[in-house]
Coordinates of C-alpha atoms in Angstrom, one line a residue:
M910 CA 83.8 162.8 -24.2
Y911 CA 84.0 162.4 -20.1
S912 CA 80.6 164.5 -19.6
Q913 CA 78.8 162.2 -22.0
Q914 CA 79.4 159.3 -19.7
K915 CA 77.3 160.9 -17.2
N916 CA 73.6 160.2 -16.8
D917 CA 71.1 163.2 -16.4
L918 CA 70.9 162.8 -12.4
V919 CA 74.2 163.3 -12.3
L920 CA 74.3 166.6 -14.3
Q921 CA 71.7 167.8 -12.4
A922 CA 73.3 167.5 -9.3
E923 CA 76.7 169.1 -10.9
D924 CA 74.8 171.9 -11.8
L925 CA 73.6 172.5 -8.4
I926 CA 76.7 172.2 -6.4
N927 CA 77.7 176.1 -6.5
S928 CA 74.0 177.1 -6.0
N929 CA 72.2 174.6 -4.0
P930 CA 74.7 172.5 -2.3
I931 CA 72.1 170.8 -0.2
E932 CA 70.3 169.7 -3.0
A933 CA 73.0 168.6 -4.7
I934 CA 74.1 166.3 -1.7
K935 CA 70.8 164.8 -1.6
I936 CA 70.8 163.8 -5.2
A937 CA 74.2 162.9 -5.0
D938 CA 73.4 160.5 -2.1
H939 CA 70.6 158.9 -3.9
I940 CA 73.0 158.0 -6.7
A941 CA 75.5 156.4 -4.4
N942 CA 72.9 154.3 -2.6
I943 CA 71.3 152.8 -5.9
S944 CA 74.2 152.8 -8.0
Q945 CA 76.3 149.3 -8.7
N946 CA 78.5 150.9 -11.1
P947 CA 82.1 151.7 -9.2
N948 CA 82.6 154.8 -11.5
Q949 CA 79.0 156.2 -11.0
K950 CA 80.1 155.6 -6.9
A951 CA 83.0 157.4 -7.2
I952 CA 81.1 160.3 -9.4
A953 CA 78.4 160.8 -6.4
N954 CA 81.4 161.0 -3.9
L955 CA 83.0 163.5 -5.9
I956 CA 79.9 165.5 -5.8
L957 CA 79.2 165.0 -2.1
A958 CA 82.5 166.2 -1.8
K959 CA 82.5 169.3 -3.8
S960 CA 79.2 170.1 -2.5
Y961 CA 80.2 169.9 1.1
L962 CA 83.3 172.0 0.2
T963 CA 81.0 174.8 -1.2
K964 CA 79.6 174.9 2.2
G965 CA 82.6 174.9 3.9
D966 CA 82.2 171.6 5.3
Y967 CA 85.6 170.3 5.4
D968 CA 85.0 167.4 7.6
N969 CA 82.4 165.6 5.5
A970 CA 84.3 166.7 2.3
I971 CA 87.2 165.0 3.1
I972 CA 85.3 161.5 4.1
F973 CA 83.7 161.5 0.5
A974 CA 86.9 162.9 -1.1
F975 CA 89.2 160.3 0.5
D976 CA 86.7 157.2 0.0
D977 CA 88.9 154.3 -0.8
S978 CA 86.6 153.0 -3.7
N979 CA 87.1 156.6 -5.6
M980 CA 90.7 154.9 -6.6
A981 CA 89.6 151.6 -7.7
D982 CA 90.8 150.5 -11.2
K983 CA 87.4 150.4 -12.3
V984 CA 86.9 154.1 -11.9
N985 CA 87.2 156.4 -15.1
I986 CA 90.6 157.9 -15.1
N987 CA 89.2 161.4 -15.2
T988 CA 87.2 160.8 -12.2
R989 CA 90.4 159.9 -10.5
I990 CA 92.0 162.8 -11.6
E991 CA 89.2 165.3 -10.6
T992 CA 89.2 163.6 -7.2
N993 CA 92.9 163.9 -6.5
I994 CA 92.8 167.7 -7.7
L995 CA 89.5 168.0 -5.1
K996 CA 92.0 166.3 -2.6
A997 CA 94.8 168.6 -3.1
T998 CA 92.6 171.7 -2.7
L999 CA 91.1 170.5 0.6
L1000 CA 94.7 170.0 2.2
R1001 CA 95.8 173.3 0.5
K1002 CA 92.7 174.8 2.5
L1003 CA 93.9 173.1 5.9
Y1004 CA 97.6 174.0 5.3
L1005 CA 98.8 170.6 4.8
D1006 CA 100.9 171.8 1.7
I1007 CA 103.1 169.0 1.6
Q1008 CA 100.2 166.5 1.1
S1009 CA 98.1 168.9 -1.0
L1010 CA 101.2 168.8 -3.4
E1011 CA 101.5 165.0 -3.1
Y1012 CA 98.0 164.6 -4.4
L1013 CA 98.4 167.3 -7.4
D1014 CA 101.2 165.1 -8.5
I1015 CA 99.4 162.1 -8.2
A1016 CA 96.5 163.7 -10.4
R1017 CA 99.5 164.8 -13.1
S1018 CA 100.7 161.3 -13.2
L1019 CA 97.4 159.8 -14.1
Y1020 CA 96.6 162.6 -16.5
S1021 CA 99.8 161.8 -18.6
E1022 CA 98.6 158.5 -18.9
N1023 CA 95.7 158.3 -21.1
S1024 CA 93.1 161.3 -20.0
T1025 CA 90.7 163.0 -22.2
D1026 CA 89.9 166.6 -21.8
K1027 CA 93.7 167.2 -21.1
E1028 CA 93.7 170.9 -21.1
I1029 CA 91.2 171.3 -18.5
F1030 CA 93.1 169.2 -16.4
K1031 CA 96.3 171.0 -17.3
F1032 CA 94.9 174.3 -16.5
Q1033 CA 93.2 173.1 -13.2
F1034 CA 96.7 171.8 -12.0
V1035 CA 97.9 175.4 -12.5
L1036 CA 95.1 177.4 -11.1
E1037 CA 95.3 175.1 -7.8
H1038 CA 99.0 176.3 -7.7
I1039 CA 98.2 179.5 -8.1
N1040 CA 95.8 179.2 -5.0
M1041 CA 98.2 177.9 -3.0
L1042 CA 100.8 180.8 -3.8
L1043 CA 98.0 183.3 -3.1
D1044 CA 96.9 181.4 0.1
R1045 CA 100.6 181.6 1.4
L1046 CA 100.8 185.5 0.3
K1047 CA 103.2 184.5 -2.2
I1048 CA 102.0 187.4 -4.4
D1049 CA 104.9 188.1 -6.8
E1050 CA 105.3 184.3 -7.5
A1051 CA 101.4 184.1 -8.4
L1052 CA 101.2 187.1 -10.8
A1053 CA 104.3 185.7 -12.5
E1054 CA 102.5 182.4 -13.0
I1055 CA 99.3 183.7 -14.0
K1056 CA 101.3 185.9 -16.6
A1057 CA 102.7 182.6 -18.0
S1058 CA 99.4 181.1 -17.7
E1059 CA 97.5 183.9 -19.7
I1060 CA 100.2 183.1 -22.9
E1061 CA 100.2 179.2 -22.3
F1062 CA 96.5 179.0 -22.2
K1063 CA 95.3 181.7 -24.4
S1064 CA 93.5 179.8 -27.1
F1065 CA 92.0 177.4 -24.6
L1066 CA 90.7 180.4 -22.4
D1067 CA 89.1 181.8 -25.5
K1068 CA 86.9 178.9 -25.7
N1069 CA 86.6 178.2 -21.9
V1070 CA 84.7 181.1 -20.3
N1071 CA 84.3 179.5 -17.0
Q1072 CA 88.1 178.7 -16.7
K1073 CA 89.0 182.4 -18.2
R1074 CA 86.4 183.9 -15.6
A1075 CA 88.3 181.8 -12.7
L1076 CA 92.0 183.2 -13.8
Y1077 CA 90.5 186.6 -13.7
L1078 CA 89.3 186.6 -10.2
V1079 CA 92.5 185.1 -8.8
T1080 CA 94.6 187.8 -10.9
A1081 CA 92.4 190.4 -9.6
K1082 CA 92.8 188.9 -5.9
A1083 CA 96.5 189.0 -6.1
Y1084 CA 96.6 192.7 -7.2
N1085 CA 94.0 193.4 -4.3
S1086 CA 96.7 192.0 -1.8
L1087 CA 99.6 194.2 -3.6
T1088 CA 97.1 196.9 -3.1
Q1089 CA 97.5 197.8 -6.8
S1090 CA 94.1 199.1 -7.1
D1091 CA 94.3 200.2 -10.8
S1092 CA 95.3 196.7 -11.7
A1093 CA 92.5 194.9 -9.7
A1094 CA 90.0 197.0 -11.0
V1095 CA 90.9 196.1 -14.3
Y1096 CA 90.6 192.4 -13.8
L1097 CA 87.6 192.7 -11.5
D1098 CA 85.7 194.5 -14.8
K1099 CA 86.9 191.6 -16.9
T1100 CA 85.4 189.1 -14.5
F1101 CA 82.1 191.1 -14.0
E1102 CA 81.8 191.0 -18.0
L1103 CA 81.7 187.2 -17.8
I1104 CA 79.6 186.7 -14.5
N1105 CA 76.5 186.4 -16.3
T1106 CA 77.9 183.8 -19.0
S1107 CA 77.9 180.5 -16.8
K1108 CA 74.6 178.4 -17.2
N1109 CA 75.0 177.6 -13.4
N1110 CA 74.7 180.3 -10.5
N1111 CA 77.7 179.9 -8.9
L1112 CA 77.0 181.5 -5.4
I1113 CA 80.6 180.7 -4.0
E1114 CA 82.0 182.6 -7.1
K1115 CA 79.8 185.6 -7.0
A1116 CA 80.2 186.1 -3.2
Q1117 CA 84.2 186.0 -4.0
I1118 CA 84.0 188.7 -6.8
Y1119 CA 81.8 190.9 -4.7
K1120 CA 84.0 190.5 -1.8
E1121 CA 87.2 191.5 -4.1
L1122 CA 85.2 194.5 -5.5
G1123 CA 84.4 195.3 -1.8
V1124 CA 88.1 195.3 -0.8
L1125 CA 89.2 197.4 -3.8
Q1126 CA 86.6 200.0 -3.1
L1127 CA 87.7 200.0 0.8
H1128 CA 91.7 200.6 -0.7
K1129 CA 90.3 203.7 -2.7
K1130 CA 88.5 204.8 0.4
A1131 CA 85.0 204.5 -1.1
F1132 CA 83.6 203.4 2.1
K1133 CA 79.6 203.7 1.3
E1134 CA 80.1 201.5 -2.0
S1135 CA 82.4 199.0 -0.5
K1136 CA 79.8 198.5 2.1
E1137 CA 77.0 198.2 -0.3
T1138 CA 79.2 195.6 -2.4
L1139 CA 80.4 193.5 0.7
F1140 CA 76.7 193.4 1.8
I1141 CA 75.9 191.3 -1.4
A1142 CA 78.6 189.6 -1.0
L1143 CA 77.4 188.6 2.4
Q1144 CA 73.9 187.6 0.9
F1145 CA 75.3 185.0 -1.3
A1146 CA 77.9 183.6 1.4
E1147 CA 74.6 183.1 4.1
I1148 CA 72.7 181.5 1.5
L1149 CA 75.6 178.8 1.3
D1150 CA 76.3 179.1 5.1
N1151 CA 79.7 178.6 4.4
P1152 CA 81.8 180.1 7.8
F1153 CA 85.0 180.4 5.7
L1154 CA 83.3 183.1 3.4
L1155 CA 81.4 184.8 6.1
E1156 CA 84.6 185.1 8.1
Q1157 CA 86.1 186.8 5.5
I1158 CA 83.3 189.0 4.8
H1159 CA 82.6 189.9 8.3
R1160 CA 86.4 191.0 8.6
D1161 CA 86.2 193.2 5.5
L1162 CA 83.1 195.0 6.8
A1163 CA 84.7 195.7 10.4
I1164 CA 87.6 197.1 8.7
N1165 CA 85.4 199.4 6.7
Y1166 CA 83.6 200.3 9.4
L1167 CA 86.5 201.1 11.6
A1168 CA 88.3 203.1 8.8
S1169 CA 84.9 205.2 8.4
N1170 CA 85.0 205.8 12.4
Q1171 CA 81.5 204.1 12.8
H1172 CA 83.0 202.2 16.0
N1173 CA 79.4 201.0 17.1
Q1174 CA 79.1 198.9 13.8
H1175 CA 82.7 197.8 13.4
N1176 CA 82.1 196.4 17.2
V1177 CA 79.5 194.4 15.9
Y1178 CA 80.8 193.0 12.9
Y1179 CA 84.3 192.5 14.5
K1180 CA 82.5 190.4 17.4
K1181 CA 80.9 188.3 14.3
F1182 CA 84.5 187.9 12.9
L1183 CA 85.9 186.7 16.0
N1184 CA 83.0 184.3 16.5
L1185 CA 83.3 182.8 13.1
N1186 CA 87.3 182.7 13.5
N1187 CA 86.9 180.2 16.6
S1188 CA 84.4 178.2 14.6
I1189 CA 86.9 177.7 11.7
E1190 CA 89.6 177.0 13.9
E1191 CA 87.5 173.8 15.4
I1192 CA 86.4 173.1 11.7
E1193 CA 90.0 173.0 10.6
Q1194 CA 91.2 170.9 13.9
Q1195 CA 88.5 168.5 13.3
S1196 CA 89.0 168.0 9.6
V1197 CA 92.7 167.4 10.0
N1198 CA 92.0 164.7 12.5
T1199 CA 89.4 163.5 9.9
Y1200 CA 92.2 163.0 7.1
F1201 CA 94.7 161.4 9.4
N1202 CA 92.1 159.1 11.0
V1203 CA 90.8 158.2 7.5
I1204 CA 94.2 157.3 6.1
S1205 CA 95.3 155.4 9.0
E1206 CA 91.9 153.3 8.6
Q1207 CA 93.0 152.6 5.0
E1208 CA 96.3 151.6 6.0
E1209 CA 94.9 149.5 8.5
Q1210 CA 92.6 147.8 5.9
R1211 CA 95.2 147.0 3.4
L1212 CA 97.2 145.5 6.3
E1213 CA 94.4 143.0 7.0
H1214 CA 93.9 142.4 3.2
F1215 CA 97.8 141.7 3.2
N1216 CA 97.4 139.7 6.1
S1217 CA 94.7 137.3 4.7
K1218 CA 96.2 136.9 1.5
Y1219 CA 99.7 136.0 2.7
N1220 CA 98.6 134.4 6.1
K1221 CA 101.2 136.1 8.1
N1222 CA 101.7 135.6 11.7
L1223 CA 99.7 137.3 14.0
Y1224 CA 102.4 139.0 15.9
I1225 CA 104.2 140.0 12.7
V1226 CA 100.9 141.9 11.8
L1227 CA 100.6 143.3 15.2
G1228 CA 104.0 144.7 14.9
I1229 CA 103.2 146.2 11.6
A1230 CA 100.2 147.8 13.2
L1231 CA 102.1 149.2 15.6
F1232 CA 104.6 150.4 13.7
I1233 CA 101.9 152.2 11.7
I1234 CA 100.3 153.8 14.2
I1235 CA 103.5 155.2 15.6
V1236 CA 104.4 156.7 12.2
G1237 CA 101.0 157.9 11.8
V1238 CA 101.4 159.7 15.3
L1239 CA 104.6 161.2 14.2
I1240 CA 103.6 162.3 10.9
L1241 CA 100.4 163.8 12.6
V1242 CA 102.5 165.3 15.4
K1243 CA 105.1 167.0 12.9
S1244 CA 102.4 168.2 10.2
E1245 CA 100.5 169.7 13.2
N1246 CA 103.5 171.5 14.5
R1247 CA 104.3 172.5 10.7
K1248 CA 101.1 173.7 10.1
K1249 CA 100.9 175.7 13.4
G1250 CA 104.4 177.4 12.6
K1251 CA 103.3 178.5 9.2
R1252 CA 99.7 179.4 10.3
Q1253 CA 101.3 181.8 12.6
I1254 CA 103.1 183.4 10.3
I1255 CA 100.6 183.5 7.7
N1256 CA 98.1 184.7 10.2
Y1257 CA 100.6 187.4 11.6
L1258 CA 101.3 188.8 8.0
E1259 CA 97.6 188.9 7.3
V1260 CA 96.5 190.6 10.6
S1261 CA 99.6 192.8 10.4
R1262 CA 98.1 194.1 6.8
N1263 CA 94.9 195.0 8.1
I1264 CA 93.7 198.2 10.0
F1265 CA 92.0 196.2 13.0
S1266 CA 95.0 194.4 14.1
K1267 CA 95.7 197.6 15.9
V1268 CA 92.8 197.6 17.7
K1269 CA 92.3 195.9 20.9
P1270 CA 90.2 192.8 20.4
T1271 CA 88.5 192.8 24.0
K1272 CA 88.2 195.4 26.8
K1273 CA 90.4 194.4 29.7
V1274 CA 88.7 195.3 32.8
N1275 CA 90.8 198.3 34.3
R1276 CA 90.8 198.7 37.8
Q1277 CA 91.9 202.3 37.2
T1278 CA 89.0 203.1 35.3
N1279 CA 87.7 206.1 37.5
K1280 CA 91.1 207.5 37.0
R1281 CA 91.0 207.9 33.4
L1282 CA 91.5 211.3 32.0
V1283 CA 88.6 212.8 30.8
I1284 CA 89.7 214.0 27.2
P1285 CA 87.2 216.1 24.9
E1286 CA 85.9 213.8 22.0
E1287 CA 87.2 216.3 19.3
T1288 CA 90.8 216.3 20.9
E1289 CA 90.7 212.6 21.0
Q1290 CA 89.7 212.0 17.4
N1291 CA 92.1 214.6 16.4
I1292 CA 94.8 212.6 18.0
L1293 CA 93.5 209.4 16.5
L1294 CA 93.5 211.0 13.2
K1295 CA 97.3 212.0 13.6
L1296 CA 98.3 208.4 14.9
Q1297 CA 97.1 206.8 11.7
R1298 CA 99.0 209.2 9.7
F1299 CA 102.0 208.6 11.7
E1300 CA 101.3 204.8 11.3
K1301 CA 101.6 205.1 7.6
S1302 CA 104.9 206.9 7.5
L1303 CA 108.1 205.6 8.5
K1304 CA 108.7 208.0 11.6
Y1305 CA 108.3 205.2 14.0
L1306 CA 111.9 204.1 12.8
N1307 CA 113.5 207.0 14.5
K1308 CA 115.8 205.5 16.9
D1309 CA 115.2 208.4 19.4
M1310 CA 111.0 208.2 19.0
S1311 CA 109.8 208.8 22.6
L1312 CA 106.4 209.6 23.9
A1313 CA 107.4 212.9 24.8
M1314 CA 108.8 213.8 21.0
L1315 CA 105.7 212.4 19.6
A1316 CA 103.5 214.5 21.7
G1317 CA 105.3 217.1 20.6
Q1318 CA 104.9 216.6 16.9
F1319 CA 101.3 216.1 17.6
E1320 CA 101.2 219.6 19.7
T1321 CA 99.3 217.6 22.6
N1322 CA 100.6 216.8 26.1
T1323 CA 102.2 213.2 27.0
K1324 CA 99.3 212.3 29.3
Y1325 CA 96.9 212.8 26.7
L1326 CA 98.6 211.1 24.0
S1327 CA 99.6 208.1 26.5
E1328 CA 95.7 207.6 27.6
I1329 CA 94.4 207.6 23.7
I1330 CA 97.0 204.9 22.8
N1331 CA 96.1 202.8 25.6
K1332 CA 92.5 203.5 25.3
N1333 CA 92.1 202.9 21.3
Y1334 CA 95.1 200.6 21.2
N1335 CA 95.2 198.7 24.2
D1336 CA 98.9 199.1 24.5
N1337 CA 101.3 201.3 26.1
F1338 CA 103.6 203.6 23.8
N1339 CA 106.5 201.3 23.7
T1340 CA 104.3 198.3 22.3
F1341 CA 102.5 200.4 20.1
I1342 CA 105.9 201.7 18.6
N1343 CA 107.3 198.3 18.6
K1344 CA 104.5 196.2 16.9
L1345 CA 105.0 199.3 14.2
R1346 CA 108.7 198.5 13.6
V1347 CA 108.0 194.5 13.7
N1348 CA 105.1 195.0 10.9
Y1349 CA 107.4 197.0 9.0
I1350 CA 110.6 194.3 9.1
I1351 CA 108.0 191.7 8.5
E1352 CA 106.7 193.2 5.5
K1353 CA 110.2 193.6 4.4
L1354 CA 111.2 190.2 4.5
K1355 CA 108.0 189.2 2.9
S1356 CA 108.5 191.4 0.0
D1357 CA 112.0 191.9 -0.3
T1358 CA 114.1 188.4 -0.7
S1359 CA 117.4 189.8 0.2
Y1360 CA 116.1 190.8 3.6
I1361 CA 116.1 186.9 4.8
N1362 CA 119.9 186.8 4.2
Y1363 CA 120.9 189.9 6.4
K1364 CA 122.0 189.7 9.9
I1365 CA 119.8 190.1 12.6
S1366 CA 121.8 193.1 13.7
F1367 CA 121.0 194.7 10.4
L1368 CA 117.2 194.0 10.7
A1369 CA 117.1 195.6 13.9
E1370 CA 119.0 198.5 13.0
E1371 CA 116.7 198.8 9.9
S1372 CA 113.4 198.6 12.0
G1373 CA 114.6 201.3 14.5
F1374 CA 115.7 199.1 17.6
S1375 CA 118.6 200.1 19.5
S1376 CA 120.2 196.6 19.7
H1377 CA 120.1 193.5 18.3
S1378 CA 118.9 191.7 21.7
N1379 CA 116.5 194.2 22.3
F1380 CA 115.1 193.8 18.5
T1381 CA 115.1 189.8 19.3
T1382 CA 113.3 190.0 22.7
V1383 CA 110.4 192.2 21.2
F1384 CA 110.1 190.3 18.2
K1385 CA 109.5 187.2 20.0
G1386 CA 107.2 188.8 22.5
I1387 CA 104.9 190.2 19.2
V1388 CA 105.2 187.1 16.7
G1389 CA 105.8 184.3 19.5
M1390 CA 109.0 183.3 17.7
S1391 CA 112.5 184.7 17.3
P1392 CA 113.6 186.4 14.0
A1393 CA 115.8 183.6 13.0
T1394 CA 113.3 181.1 13.7
F1395 CA 110.8 183.2 11.7
I1396 CA 113.2 183.8 8.7
N1397 CA 114.0 180.0 8.6
L1398 CA 110.3 179.2 8.2
L1399 CA 110.0 181.5 5.5
K1400 CA 113.1 180.3 3.8
L1401 CA 111.5 176.8 4.0
E1402 CA 108.5 177.9 2.4
R1403 CA 110.3 179.4 -0.4
E1404 CA 112.4 176.4 -1.0
E1405 CA 109.6 174.2 -1.3
I1406 CA 107.7 176.4 -3.5
S1407 CA 111.0 176.6 -5.6
G1408 CA 111.5 172.8 -5.4
N1409 CA 107.9 172.2 -6.5
K1410 CA 108.3 174.3 -9.5
E1411 CA 111.5 172.3 -10.8
S1412 CA 110.2 168.7 -10.2
G1413 CA 106.9 170.1 -12.3

């Protein structure tokens, strides 16, 4: 077996990857320095990459995962398969989906040759693809693949508790995303039943499990229990110092405090969330740059080897090198543009689902501060509650909806209502209504595949806008792109997923 080929030091490092990644890095670094065996060197790089991934340090994870020596012919085929799966995971997390799927295909091609532990790798291929679907909010497709996997891998999962727990966790996450609380609770219960069966103290998995439970409790409006659970997840994330986990948990805590009207605490955790979000943007950008730099350097090294072997003319080599650089830049620009477009959709879809997306992120300086209306606290809270119920209804789709009409429904005056919307949502009434309408039609486009084939005029009518042009102008102002562009990007992603399934 693959595991029998590893020495005690390697096994010790592997045990620490998800519980004490810093110590795992120290051991793996020592192995890499003393080992003369290509396979041991590749295994050390794999442990280093996994440990840095656990810490959320994607930059270093990429450096060790994409080390050229990992793919040498003398490296065990199982090590190469596992390394390519890790590459796919890293690039998926950086929204480089095309490249991610390419490495997953490389892993599959190696698997089909001569690998042992076939069932484990086959399950890992499926699990990685499910995670990509969940990350891209393709929840229905993810659930379909999960159900198929439960049948296909039934006997394998019965014998492999860690893999079964991982499948239960992604299933709970999928149902949580659809706010199907009962189904999510069933799979979270199953996950907790298996949480202590692992010999390793997998802190990153525990943080994710408790985070999903906290979100489930939040959906059920069990705010106290949700906060307690999220703080447990936060403790695990802080031990690992993983900024990506910390950002998600601070976001959920901010939503919890907002939903339970604890505004001071909401502001504290929302600011922490924003700071972490900014840090993550920098980490992702640096990691993408590192990936393309590593790939470019490897291409240059191969070019130098080719030159020395065949003694090509220097000018030809320079021409090829220049061509590679130009192609590399074009790939980088194209990939960055694709990433930004997809991130724009994904981020907007996620933010539109959360309560805090409707709360102003920063307080604007208002020169009219002294002229603000003084509204009794009780009156303001009453109107805010009515606004929250209004958001959950579909009354905002009424084309005749106006400030006066809504004030009448709320049994208040237009000045109070306008002031409260401006103060709490940082928007005027028209922008507030338009955001609700755009959120509504985006959810329709996301959840009902037939909507992407409808005319823009129908979408405008469906979401309560008076005209095609008005809808297009408002949509572009809120989302940052026209409805047609948005729909084309959704179609593109769906076609890619469908194409990958057919080729798989």
